[in-house]
Structure formats: structure tokens, C-alpha cells
């Protein structure tokens, strides 16, 4: 089903979050970014599941952080996007845009005349 | 920092250790921020949901995590469990058989345990029932050792006993409530004033009786039961202080009991009223159940010694009423469960444990056959280095999955069975049976233990052979081997003998039940309608008024179209208590106290014998002549005539005295069975016209007793609407209801026996067909060499025949032993009834032969050429 390099929808969201977060990406921040921006009620566990997969594909890389008191003395696991990940992401977004190009406004929210929706984006 | 909720922490323990640390840290961090923004409880719910998702998405996979980390007990257990679950799902039909078998066996055991739970484990509603002692009279006439006491006896014991802190009495009675719509009869528990406090029963409202409430002439008080207060008084919060008219007397409601006491037959009690403890009451009118609170440190045995001393004193002080009587003290449990109850429970327990053993034997067989098919797998396991204990442990854990499934299904079976029993039995005892914590624990224990029972033998068996043997492809030829064959033989013999034992017992029971319900009791029950009447005392003040009422009522009923005859008696035959009264037979010497003459008396109206169909063998029935003021007369039954005068002819015209009154015998009636249907009491019938009583049992003869109830009711109402009528039903139904507990128990035995038979037959069938299928090749060779099918059949049947014979022999002997234990329950059936034993042997032998013949037949039918090629 998925050819090499292709990205699932949730993978795209996670990678986008990683791009936004730069070197501050770990479980909590990635989860919060997706909940806040995409308005999706996802679980931390599913975020980790996707991160694991992205790491296997070589799209992301992880590093252990320092233990902090607010986490009950547990360490963080930071994730950063890799060049291959950026390529796959822009490829996916480009294909999405090409597919949506010129379609009626009701499909693509970017063309939406709805002022509220427009503002938010 | 906010700590994660316990549930979440526990859940996270089961996540993949590789993500556990970060994930837990993330959740804890988010929880802190979320509690600040969304509130603590929402945050906690969120974290539990997150933890659930974590377990679902990153489960801890012990197998995947395996490495050189040692053989953790818990991990291998989970591993085996997982393997077990997969095995269960891979062979659905095998699993279904196992689970259904287990469910039936565990269900049967759960039902019987829930009986025992009520009798032995569940706390009684009275406080500290261990320190209560029940004082029973021991009856010199019938040897009963649970006799009630009379009021003067109770007062004597209360005055002289020192080993009790206090003693109290109670008796079941009924009162008539008037002034609130139709007159109603209420079930009353008449108690001494101290009983409620001595039992420390909780009162929902008000107080218990005042200390002097049980003295004669005290102002009327009444304590309501919870159900009566709720149902009839709409839980009126201001009920305390109100007045109810009970038996025409104003009685003040002083309290309402909490519902705790309403278990068993206590749940029938509507109201609690004080006894009237008059020392002048008849000393031989024994109606009181007496129990007392023992002083600290006093045992039941010590109290028993004192009670016997008092009884001896009473016997010498009141020889007329107490000679020969003694008394004893029993604990609460003992007092509640009759002697027969213990026998029944022991039998039921034996029977259901047999059913469980049978089921285990069957399953052991199944598992054994399956283990033979798994020899290669097991051999590979041991070749790869699995120790024998490790393989055995794995097999036990696998079967644990079956145990748990069977246990859960068994609970369902038990719940359904109990619902059925409750629907069929009238005894309030059965309404108390519930699946509570004790029962659940018992079922869980069975679910965990039975797999051990049925899996251990096959596990030991199949792991014994050495690894090389099973790896060879031809391993199936020797499958099972001599040892497996031997353990199968043991199982067959055990199964058959258990089934025979149960079948013997069940057959004897069915015969006993048939005897007891078909016993000719001497009364024509099918055509008699009965009802209880109780004349309100404030309207019928004199005996003449009472007699007049009944005279009129009977005359009305007599002339009603569709009713053949009507009569009254003061005692419902077979169902009411049988008051034993001393009689003095004129001209008969009494040498020893146990030789004194006694009789059960009842006061009946003229047509009683015509209504009940009791024949008069000599003399006449009562008539208009036998009025008050005329010479008192009596009719005795044949038993009484034979005992005290030698024959009916000699009794006729003779005299005896009863309670100081001399009576002349004018008739001799045929015998009727007494309440336990074991024999016939000497009975004295007196004329109700000469001793009218307000309460009476109405008996009406009609071809359609149930259909004429409305007619009878209308006549009673037309005569006086204030007379309460209760319990109107055909005598036959009333007697049937009385036997319903016995029928339920009998059907339980039969159900268990049939279950055992099915288990044994299917077990035998499975074993024989397995061994036949193992020998298909051998049979093929024999047929090819010219053996006739009949030769082979004979050869194979000879082997199982021997096992069947041994099983039958052992079973019949064991059944004889069981039946001996059950002798007291076997009504008019000999525990060694030859027809029963022969019948069971023939039936079981036939079933066993059939179960072995069918698979043998199938094996022979296989084409020898195909059989020889089979490899």
C-alpha cells in the first residue's frame, strides 16, 4: 500500500510538528502541537507509535534528554526531523496541493470566503 | 508535580519498557499542566485514557522481550496463558465440549454450595448466634428431640436456669386485623417481651416491647415488620403510637423492625405481638420455641446439663404432664437445620463432587487423547531443552484457560438452576439462596482447581516418554502406549462406578418420592377444598355464638348447588401440628411412663368423615344428638382402638378421659397417615359441637374443588363479611406444596444422576473410539487374514466388557453404601431394593456396551486395504 517514502496523514502531522518545534520536540510538545493546531484529540501513545515508525524509516532521529523533577525524575526523548523526512514531507504536501489546485473553494479551506476560517489559517 | 492516578500507573506497568519511561514522564508532565488548566478530576480522567491507549499501542510483549533475562515465573505464566488462549481458539469444538462439561459440573457444585452457604456460612440475623442456646423438649412418645415447650414450662425454666443471661420464647400464630377495610388475617410471631432485645434486632423506628408486655392483661403492643409497614401502611413515618385493632383488641404500634430479620420463614411474619405468659396455661399445650443467651463462658453442653436437671424436677413435680419428658440444649445452627437436612446436604455434596470427578475424568481422557496428538510438539519442546516440570507447567496453565471459561459459564448454569429451584419450591429457605461473595469465591476456587485435577494425569503421562521416541514419524503407532492405556482403564472404571452409584441413589429417591406422593393417606384429597376461618372474638363472645355461626355456615354450604358436603375441623390433617394429649383409658393399668396412653385430638363437625372420605369401620358419626349438655362422645381411629382396647369392637362403647373429661366412644374411624407419612398416630376425634372454637378449618367436598372456591367465598361473605378467610385451596394442592421441597431435592438427584450417566457414557464412547481408531491398522491385518467382523467385535468388546463389569460391581457396592446413609430419607423404599440394583446394572451395562459397540463397528467398517495403507 504505502510505497517507500510516502507518508500517512498522521505521519505528516507529526513531521510538521517536528519542523515547527525544531530542537524542542518531545512527547508532550509534539502531542500538544497537534492537539492545538490540528484540533485533533490524539493520544501520546499514538504519537510515540508514529515517531517509532518515522525513526525506522529514517525520517526522524531521537536523543535522550536530562531527567527533570516535573516528570518524576524521568528522562525526555527528543525527536528531530531528518533531511529525508523534510524531502518526504514537502513531496507529500506538494502532491496534496497539486491535487487540490483549482478545485472549488468548498474543498480547499485556503480559498474559503468564510472570514473566520480564513483568519484562523 | 502531580502523581498519576493509581490505575494509570498500574496500566503503564504493562507497556513496552522501551517507551515506558518517556511516555510515563510525558503523561506526568502533561497531567501537571492539565490539572492547573482543566481541573484535577478531568486531568486524571485524561491520564487514565492516555494510559489505556499506551497499553493498547505499546503492549509489553514478553516473548519479544525475551533474552537471557532468566526464567521469570510470571512471564512464563503469561506466555503459557497466551498459548492456552490460542489453543482454545484453534480447536473450537474440542473447547466447546470441555467448557460445557466444566460448566455443568461447576454449576452443579455451585448450586449445592449455595445451599450450604445459607445453612452454615451466612450469618443469622440475631446478634452473636453462637452464644444462643435453644431449649427443646425431648418427646417420650415419638422420640422427637425438637419439641416445643408449654408456657408454664417456659416460666419454670426461666425462673430456675442459671446458665443463661436471659431466655425468651416465640410461637407462630395469626391475628385478625379489623378496622382497616376488610378483615385480614396477619401472620404473627408471638414472642416474650425480651426476645427482640435479646436477639438485638435492629428497629427502624420506635422501640421494642415494654418489659411487662407479656404479662396477662397488659395493654396491647405490636411491632411491625418492615414489609408489612411498607406494603400495607405505605411506610407511614408517623406509625409509631397509632393503634391497630388486632383480634378485636386495641394494640399500640411501638416500633418497626429493620428488614434484616426477614430471611427464611421469618420473612412471612407480618407483625410481632407479645405472648400472654400466664402460669395457669395448660402444661401440656406445648407451642413455644425457647432460646436463651448463654452467660459468658458457659458452653451449650454445660447449659444442657442444667436443663436436664430442671426437666427431671418438672417430671417429678408434674407427673401427669411431664413424666418421661426430658429436654436438651442445641446451638443455633443445629436448631435451624433438621436432622434430615444434614443427611440431605451430605448426600448432595457427595453427589455433586462425584459429578465433578466424573467431569474431570472425562476431560482427563480428552486431554490425554489430545496429548497423544501433541507428542511431537512436546518431544520437540523437551529436545530443545525444556525441563519436564516446565512442560507440565505449560500444560496446566493452558488448561487453566478452560477452567476459567468453565467457571464463568458454570456461574450462569448455577444462576439458571437456582432460578428454576426458586420457582418450583415453596419453602422460604430456597428464597434465601443467592449467589453472594462466598459462592463466587467457591466457584473461582473450583475454576482454578479443576484444571489441575483433569490436566495433571495427562501432563505426567505425556511427558514421561523420552524425546527421541516422539520425534520419529511413526510415533503415532505406539501412541499412548501401555501406560496411557492403563490410566484410561482406571478412568473408565472410576467413571462407570460413580455413575452407577448416583443412578442407584437417584432411582431409590424417585421411588421414595413416588411412594410419598402416592401414599394412600386415608383421605380423599382430590375432592376436598379447604380454607381457614377465624371468628373475630369481639363479635362472637360466647361458645354458643361460635357454634351457632358454624352451624349456619355449614347448613348454607350444604344446601349450595354444586357442593356435596361441608365440615369443619380444628386441625388440617397432615399439615397442621399434631398436638399429643395424654388420655386415661378406664380399666387399663399403666406400668411404665412410656406405656401411658396418648392420642392426637381434633374437634370435627358431623360430616367430617363424609367430606374427607375417612370410612367409619364401626359405630356412628357425630350427629345433632351430640350437643353441649349431652354426654361427651368421641370417635377413635383403628390404631387407637387396637392399641388401648385390642380391637374396634371392644373399643366401641368404652370410655376414656381426656383433660379430665370422660368420653364415650361412639364410633371407630379408619386410619389416616400422620404428617411425616411414616405411620399412624392414635387419634381421638371429638365433636366440635361439644367444644366450639373460633378458629376452624373449613373442608368442602365437591367434584371441582378449585372451581367452587368463589361460591364458598360468597357464602361466607353473605353470612358475615367480618370473618377473615385465608388459605382457600384444594387439599390436594396444599399437600403437594408441602412435598415440593422433597420434589425439588429429588429432581436435583435425578438431574445429577443423568448428568453423570451422560458423562460416563460419552467418556466410555470417547475412549473406545480412540483405542479403536488407534487399532484400525491391526484390524485391517486381521480382516485381511480372514477374521470375521464378529470375531473382531467380540475381541474388542471383551476388553471393554471387563472394565464395564468391574465398574458396575464397584458402583453397585458404593451405591449400597450411599443408600445406607440415606435410609432416613427413603420413604418406604428398602436401601437394598433388589429391583433397583438390577435395573441400574442392566441399563448402565446396556449403555456401556452401546457406547463401545458403535465405535468398534465403525472401525471394522473401514476397508482393510485402506487401513493397511494408513501410515
mmCIF file of C-alpha atoms in Angstrom, chain B residues 110 113-114 117-118 121-123 411 418 432-446:
data_model
loop_
_atom_site.group_PDB
_atom_site.id
_atom_site.type_symbol
_atom_site.label_atom_id
_atom_site.label_comp_id
_atom_site.label_asym_id
_atom_site.label_seq_id
_atom_site.Cartn_x
_atom_site.Cartn_y
_atom_site.Cartn_z
ATOM 1 C CA UNK B 110 -22.101 -24.046 42.896
ATOM 2 C CA UNK B 113 -22.573 -24.895 47.785
ATOM 3 C CA UNK B 114 -25.058 -22.038 47.776
ATOM 4 C CA UNK B 117 -23.761 -21.291 52.312
ATOM 5 C CA UNK B 118 -27.181 -20.383 53.640
ATOM 6 C CA UNK B 121 -21.901 -19.774 56.479
ATOM 7 C CA UNK B 122 -24.252 -16.839 56.177
ATOM 8 C CA UNK B 123 -24.698 -15.018 59.458
ATOM 9 C CA UNK B 411 -21.950 -19.454 37.312
ATOM 10 C CA UNK B 418 -31.324 -21.582 41.271
ATOM 11 C CA UNK B 432 -32.804 -17.164 50.661
ATOM 12 C CA UNK B 433 -30.360 -18.776 48.298
ATOM 13 C CA UNK B 434 -28.351 -16.237 46.403
ATOM 14 C CA UNK B 435 -25.030 -16.093 44.629
ATOM 15 C CA UNK B 436 -23.091 -13.983 47.089
ATOM 16 C CA UNK B 437 -19.427 -13.380 47.785
ATOM 17 C CA UNK B 438 -18.911 -16.791 49.407
ATOM 18 C CA UNK B 439 -20.431 -18.569 46.435
ATOM 19 C CA UNK B 440 -18.357 -16.560 43.967
ATOM 20 C CA UNK B 441 -15.199 -17.403 45.884
ATOM 21 C CA UNK B 442 -16.129 -21.089 45.855
ATOM 22 C CA UNK B 443 -16.738 -21.067 42.115
ATOM 23 C CA UNK B 444 -13.472 -19.257 41.486
ATOM 24 C CA UNK B 445 -11.679 -21.872 43.563
ATOM 25 C CA UNK B 446 -13.247 -24.672 41.522
#
